[in-house]
mmCIF file of C-alpha atoms in Angstrom:
data_model
loop_
_atom_site.group_PDB
_atom_site.id
_atom_site.type_symbol
_atom_site.label_atom_id
_atom_site.label_comp_id
_atom_site.label_asym_id
_atom_site.label_seq_id
_atom_site.Cartn_x
_atom_site.Cartn_y
_atom_site.Cartn_z
ATOM 1 C CA MET H 1 16.999 -6.684 16.129
ATOM 2 C CA THR H 2 16.859 -4.482 13.058
ATOM 3 C CA GLU H 3 18.933 -1.461 12.171
ATOM 4 C CA PHE H 4 15.781 0.655 11.803
ATOM 5 C CA ASN H 5 12.897 1.105 14.185
ATOM 6 C CA TYR H 6 10.810 4.080 13.002
ATOM 7 C CA ASP H 7 10.605 5.680 16.434
ATOM 8 C CA THR H 8 11.529 9.044 14.906
ATOM 9 C CA ILE H 9 8.169 8.907 13.109
ATOM 10 C CA VAL H 10 6.154 7.198 15.843
ATOM 11 C CA PRO H 11 7.610 7.903 19.306
ATOM 12 C CA GLY H 12 8.025 4.660 21.212
ATOM 13 C CA PHE H 13 7.389 2.517 18.143
ATOM 14 C CA ASP H 14 8.930 -0.923 18.619
ATOM 15 C CA ARG H 15 9.321 -2.516 15.200
ATOM 16 C CA ASP H 16 10.371 -5.873 16.607
ATOM 17 C CA ALA H 17 7.247 -6.079 18.782
ATOM 18 C CA VAL H 18 4.996 -5.023 15.895
ATOM 19 C CA VAL H 19 6.606 -7.531 13.538
ATOM 20 C CA SER H 20 6.189 -10.274 16.143
ATOM 21 C CA ASN H 21 2.498 -9.381 16.456
ATOM 22 C CA MET H 22 2.091 -9.389 12.669
ATOM 23 C CA LYS H 23 3.719 -12.813 12.463
ATOM 24 C CA GLN H 24 1.078 -14.162 14.863
ATOM 25 C CA GLN H 25 -1.976 -12.603 13.205
ATOM 26 C CA LEU H 26 -1.068 -12.914 9.508
ATOM 27 C CA SER H 27 -0.574 -15.931 7.278
ATOM 28 C CA ASP H 28 3.046 -16.823 6.557
ATOM 29 C CA PHE H 29 2.702 -15.527 3.000
ATOM 30 C CA ARG H 30 1.179 -12.191 4.036
ATOM 31 C CA TYR H 31 3.730 -11.667 6.804
ATOM 32 C CA SER H 32 6.664 -12.338 4.475
ATOM 33 C CA HIS H 33 5.075 -10.159 1.797
ATOM 34 C CA CYS H 34 4.927 -7.214 4.218
ATOM 35 C CA LEU H 35 8.627 -7.573 5.007
ATOM 36 C CA ARG H 36 9.499 -7.720 1.309
ATOM 37 C CA VAL H 37 7.434 -4.627 0.563
ATOM 38 C CA GLU H 38 9.080 -2.796 3.459
ATOM 39 C CA LYS H 39 12.502 -3.583 1.994
ATOM 40 C CA GLY H 40 11.413 -2.720 -1.535
ATOM 41 C CA ALA H 41 9.814 0.579 -0.530
ATOM 42 C CA ARG H 42 12.941 1.586 1.377
ATOM 43 C CA GLY H 43 15.061 0.748 -1.668
ATOM 44 C CA LEU H 44 12.891 2.733 -4.076
ATOM 45 C CA ALA H 45 12.862 5.674 -1.677
ATOM 46 C CA ALA H 46 16.645 5.648 -1.338
ATOM 47 C CA GLU H 47 17.076 5.530 -5.124
ATOM 48 C CA ASN H 48 14.690 8.454 -5.631
ATOM 49 C CA ASN H 49 15.710 10.726 -2.737
ATOM 50 C CA ILE H 50 12.431 10.146 -0.878
ATOM 51 C CA ASP H 51 11.892 9.699 2.874
ATOM 52 C CA VAL H 52 13.198 6.160 3.414
ATOM 53 C CA GLU H 53 11.814 5.782 6.936
ATOM 54 C CA ARG H 54 8.251 6.758 6.059
ATOM 55 C CA ALA H 55 8.297 4.605 2.932
ATOM 56 C CA GLY H 56 9.622 1.673 4.945
ATOM 57 C CA LEU H 57 7.083 1.999 7.747
ATOM 58 C CA ALA H 58 4.174 2.296 5.314
ATOM 59 C CA GLY H 59 5.526 -0.668 3.368
ATOM 60 C CA LEU H 60 5.759 -2.761 6.509
ATOM 61 C CA LEU H 61 2.201 -1.931 7.598
ATOM 62 C CA HIS H 62 0.420 -1.698 4.235
ATOM 63 C CA ASP H 63 -1.284 -5.117 4.645
ATOM 64 C CA TYR H 64 -1.484 -5.054 8.449
ATOM 65 C CA ALA H 65 -5.294 -5.403 8.323
ATOM 66 C CA LYS H 66 -5.524 -7.457 5.107
ATOM 67 C CA GLU H 67 -6.749 -10.642 6.783
ATOM 68 C CA ARG H 68 -9.308 -9.097 9.147
ATOM 69 C CA PRO H 69 -12.937 -10.255 8.774
ATOM 70 C CA ASP H 70 -15.347 -8.198 6.677
ATOM 71 C CA ASP H 71 -17.508 -7.461 9.721
ATOM 72 C CA GLU H 72 -14.607 -5.632 11.359
ATOM 73 C CA PHE H 73 -14.077 -3.396 8.329
ATOM 74 C CA ILE H 74 -17.805 -2.667 8.059
ATOM 75 C CA GLY H 75 -17.893 -1.787 11.753
ATOM 76 C CA VAL H 76 -14.985 0.643 11.383
ATOM 77 C CA ILE H 77 -16.565 2.298 8.324
ATOM 78 C CA LYS H 78 -19.740 2.944 10.326
ATOM 79 C CA GLU H 79 -18.051 3.840 13.617
ATOM 80 C CA LYS H 80 -15.605 6.300 12.031
ATOM 81 C CA ASN H 81 -18.224 7.761 9.670
ATOM 82 C CA LEU H 82 -16.107 6.973 6.630
ATOM 83 C CA ASN H 83 -17.512 7.368 3.120
ATOM 84 C CA LYS H 84 -20.602 5.133 2.987
ATOM 85 C CA ASP H 85 -19.776 4.211 -0.612
ATOM 86 C CA LEU H 86 -17.018 2.025 0.844
ATOM 87 C CA LEU H 87 -19.737 -0.407 1.902
ATOM 88 C CA LYS H 88 -20.252 -1.258 -1.787
ATOM 89 C CA TYR H 89 -16.743 -2.693 -1.996
ATOM 90 C CA ASN H 90 -14.714 -5.380 -0.245
ATOM 91 C CA ASN H 91 -11.416 -6.296 1.363
ATOM 92 C CA ALA H 92 -9.425 -5.369 -1.737
ATOM 93 C CA ILE H 93 -10.330 -1.728 -1.076
ATOM 94 C CA TRP H 94 -10.965 -1.831 2.666
ATOM 95 C CA HIS H 95 -7.623 -3.187 3.836
ATOM 96 C CA GLY H 96 -5.889 -0.001 2.710
ATOM 97 C CA ILE H 97 -8.414 2.777 3.269
ATOM 98 C CA VAL H 98 -10.098 1.319 6.361
ATOM 99 C CA GLY H 99 -6.979 -0.540 7.472
ATOM 100 C CA ALA H 100 -5.280 2.817 8.062
ATOM 101 C CA GLU H 101 -7.897 3.547 10.743
ATOM 102 C CA ILE H 102 -7.205 0.200 12.409
ATOM 103 C CA ILE H 103 -3.470 0.955 12.358
ATOM 104 C CA LYS H 104 -4.101 4.334 14.001
ATOM 105 C CA ASP H 105 -6.146 2.726 16.764
ATOM 106 C CA GLU H 106 -3.962 -0.318 17.412
ATOM 107 C CA LEU H 107 -0.435 0.933 16.699
ATOM 108 C CA HIS H 108 -0.873 4.666 17.393
ATOM 109 C CA VAL H 109 0.573 5.652 14.037
ATOM 110 C CA TYR H 110 -0.715 9.152 13.283
ATOM 111 C CA ASP H 111 1.736 10.302 10.627
ATOM 112 C CA GLU H 112 -0.435 11.245 7.643
ATOM 113 C CA ASP H 113 2.325 10.607 5.105
ATOM 114 C CA VAL H 114 2.519 7.012 6.311
ATOM 115 C CA LEU H 115 -1.243 6.572 6.636
ATOM 116 C CA ASN H 116 -1.940 8.020 3.190
ATOM 117 C CA ALA H 117 0.554 5.637 1.596
ATOM 118 C CA ILE H 118 -1.331 2.770 3.254
ATOM 119 C CA ARG H 119 -4.725 4.161 2.183
ATOM 120 C CA ARG H 120 -3.574 4.628 -1.404
ATOM 121 C CA HIS H 121 -1.564 1.465 -1.977
ATOM 122 C CA THR H 122 -4.438 -0.346 -3.705
ATOM 123 C CA VAL H 123 -6.491 2.442 -5.300
ATOM 124 C CA GLY H 124 -3.922 5.114 -6.074
ATOM 125 C CA SER H 125 -4.626 8.846 -6.005
ATOM 126 C CA ILE H 126 -4.049 11.894 -8.166
ATOM 127 C CA LYS H 127 -2.267 13.318 -5.114
ATOM 128 C CA MET H 128 0.235 10.487 -4.688
ATOM 129 C CA THR H 129 3.438 11.593 -2.968
ATOM 130 C CA GLY H 130 6.859 10.057 -3.361
ATOM 131 C CA VAL H 131 6.238 7.878 -0.308
ATOM 132 C CA ASP H 132 2.878 6.770 -1.744
ATOM 133 C CA LYS H 133 4.495 5.815 -5.043
ATOM 134 C CA CYS H 134 7.265 3.808 -3.390
ATOM 135 C CA VAL H 135 4.780 1.675 -1.438
ATOM 136 C CA PHE H 136 2.347 1.383 -4.367
ATOM 137 C CA ILE H 137 5.089 0.101 -6.663
ATOM 138 C CA ALA H 138 6.963 -2.018 -4.101
ATOM 139 C CA ASP H 139 3.739 -3.896 -3.336
ATOM 140 C CA PHE H 140 3.197 -4.615 -7.035
ATOM 141 C CA ILE H 141 6.715 -5.715 -8.008
ATOM 142 C CA GLU H 142 8.084 -7.356 -4.856
ATOM 143 C CA PRO H 143 10.312 -10.383 -5.595
ATOM 144 C CA ALA H 144 7.645 -13.053 -4.968
ATOM 145 C CA ARG H 145 5.262 -11.562 -7.543
ATOM 146 C CA ASP H 146 4.957 -13.649 -10.691
ATOM 147 C CA PHE H 147 2.303 -12.748 -13.240
ATOM 148 C CA PRO H 148 2.126 -11.831 -16.941
ATOM 149 C CA GLY H 149 3.586 -8.339 -17.166
ATOM 150 C CA ILE H 150 5.751 -8.415 -14.033
ATOM 151 C CA ASP H 151 8.999 -7.955 -15.971
ATOM 152 C CA GLU H 152 7.518 -4.965 -17.765
ATOM 153 C CA ALA H 153 6.275 -3.563 -14.451
ATOM 154 C CA ARG H 154 9.768 -3.807 -12.979
ATOM 155 C CA LYS H 155 11.260 -2.191 -16.071
ATOM 156 C CA TYR H 156 8.927 0.802 -15.812
ATOM 157 C CA ALA H 157 9.521 1.116 -12.060
ATOM 158 C CA GLU H 158 13.243 1.294 -12.750
ATOM 159 C CA GLN H 159 12.649 3.899 -15.461
ATOM 160 C CA SER H 160 10.804 6.260 -13.095
ATOM 161 C CA LEU H 161 8.290 6.166 -10.259
ATOM 162 C CA ASN H 162 5.705 7.916 -12.435
ATOM 163 C CA SER H 163 6.089 5.291 -15.147
ATOM 164 C CA GLY H 164 5.844 2.517 -12.562
ATOM 165 C CA VAL H 165 2.638 3.991 -11.150
ATOM 166 C CA ALA H 166 1.115 4.509 -14.613
ATOM 167 C CA PHE H 167 1.864 0.952 -15.705
ATOM 168 C CA GLU H 168 0.502 -0.549 -12.498
ATOM 169 C CA LEU H 169 -2.767 1.377 -12.773
ATOM 170 C CA LYS H 170 -3.138 0.405 -16.435
ATOM 171 C CA HIS H 171 -2.421 -3.259 -15.674
ATOM 172 C CA SER H 172 -4.700 -3.369 -12.619
ATOM 173 C CA ILE H 173 -7.674 -1.804 -14.395
ATOM 174 C CA ALA H 174 -7.291 -4.193 -17.340
ATOM 175 C CA HIS H 175 -7.177 -7.126 -14.905
ATOM 176 C CA LEU H 176 -10.314 -5.982 -13.062
ATOM 177 C CA ILE H 177 -12.207 -5.508 -16.324
ATOM 178 C CA ASP H 178 -11.118 -8.950 -17.497
ATOM 179 C CA LYS H 179 -12.473 -10.428 -14.242
ATOM 180 C CA ASN H 180 -15.749 -8.446 -14.443
ATOM 181 C CA ARG H 181 -15.021 -6.728 -11.133
ATOM 182 C CA GLN H 182 -16.010 -3.315 -9.850
ATOM 183 C CA ILE H 183 -13.393 -0.587 -10.138
ATOM 184 C CA TYR H 184 -13.084 1.949 -7.344
ATOM 185 C CA PRO H 185 -13.686 5.478 -8.742
ATOM 186 C CA ALA H 186 -10.382 6.829 -7.398
ATOM 187 C CA THR H 187 -8.550 4.195 -9.427
ATOM 188 C CA PHE H 188 -10.029 5.471 -12.702
ATOM 189 C CA GLU H 189 -9.235 9.024 -11.657
ATOM 190 C CA SER H 190 -5.679 7.998 -10.778
ATOM 191 C CA TYR H 191 -5.205 6.239 -14.102
ATOM 192 C CA ASN H 192 -6.393 9.250 -16.104
ATOM 193 C CA TYR H 193 -3.970 11.465 -14.190
ATOM 194 C CA TRP H 194 -0.844 9.298 -14.039
ATOM 195 C CA ILE H 195 -1.033 7.849 -17.549
ATOM 196 C CA ASN H 196 -0.055 11.334 -18.735
ATOM 197 C CA LYS H 197 2.824 11.514 -16.242
ATOM 198 C CA GLY H 198 4.485 8.190 -17.019
ATOM 199 C CA GLU H 199 6.364 7.360 -20.196
ATOM 200 C CA LEU H 200 4.779 4.104 -21.329
#
């Protein structure tokens, strides 16, 4: 049993049952990653006087749909009449934006603060809230992450949430360009906005 259960946000929400389900449907790495991001998002929220429960729940669920097949995401995009431009992208974008719809349907989470943090955790947004930022950053700097720039990312996250967001967007765009990958338009928009808010 955990000391937190999120039923004040989602009436009847049983974290232990959801976590057990996630353990069955996700790889060991992805499952453990979700728990680490939950803990990290809660910590960042507590340090910055942001809603700890919403940050924690969004952190826990941010990759809930990450390992679903492409056909499922495509079906949800069409069934829910989501932006057709999403069909030009892939799991890297879908698991947040489309994954939020799957979470609504399967877990009955309807809190928009939580759902938006899940939608935005890969692409960012010019409208990112404190909860969004906590999940966005916690996902990027969680303890198992090890890549060139991770120490700098953690330093900026400690400096301020805005700096952490700005650095992550800058780093992610540079990585995508280096790999010759498409960049989701909202990510460019987010970078242009937050690079002026963070002190890099």
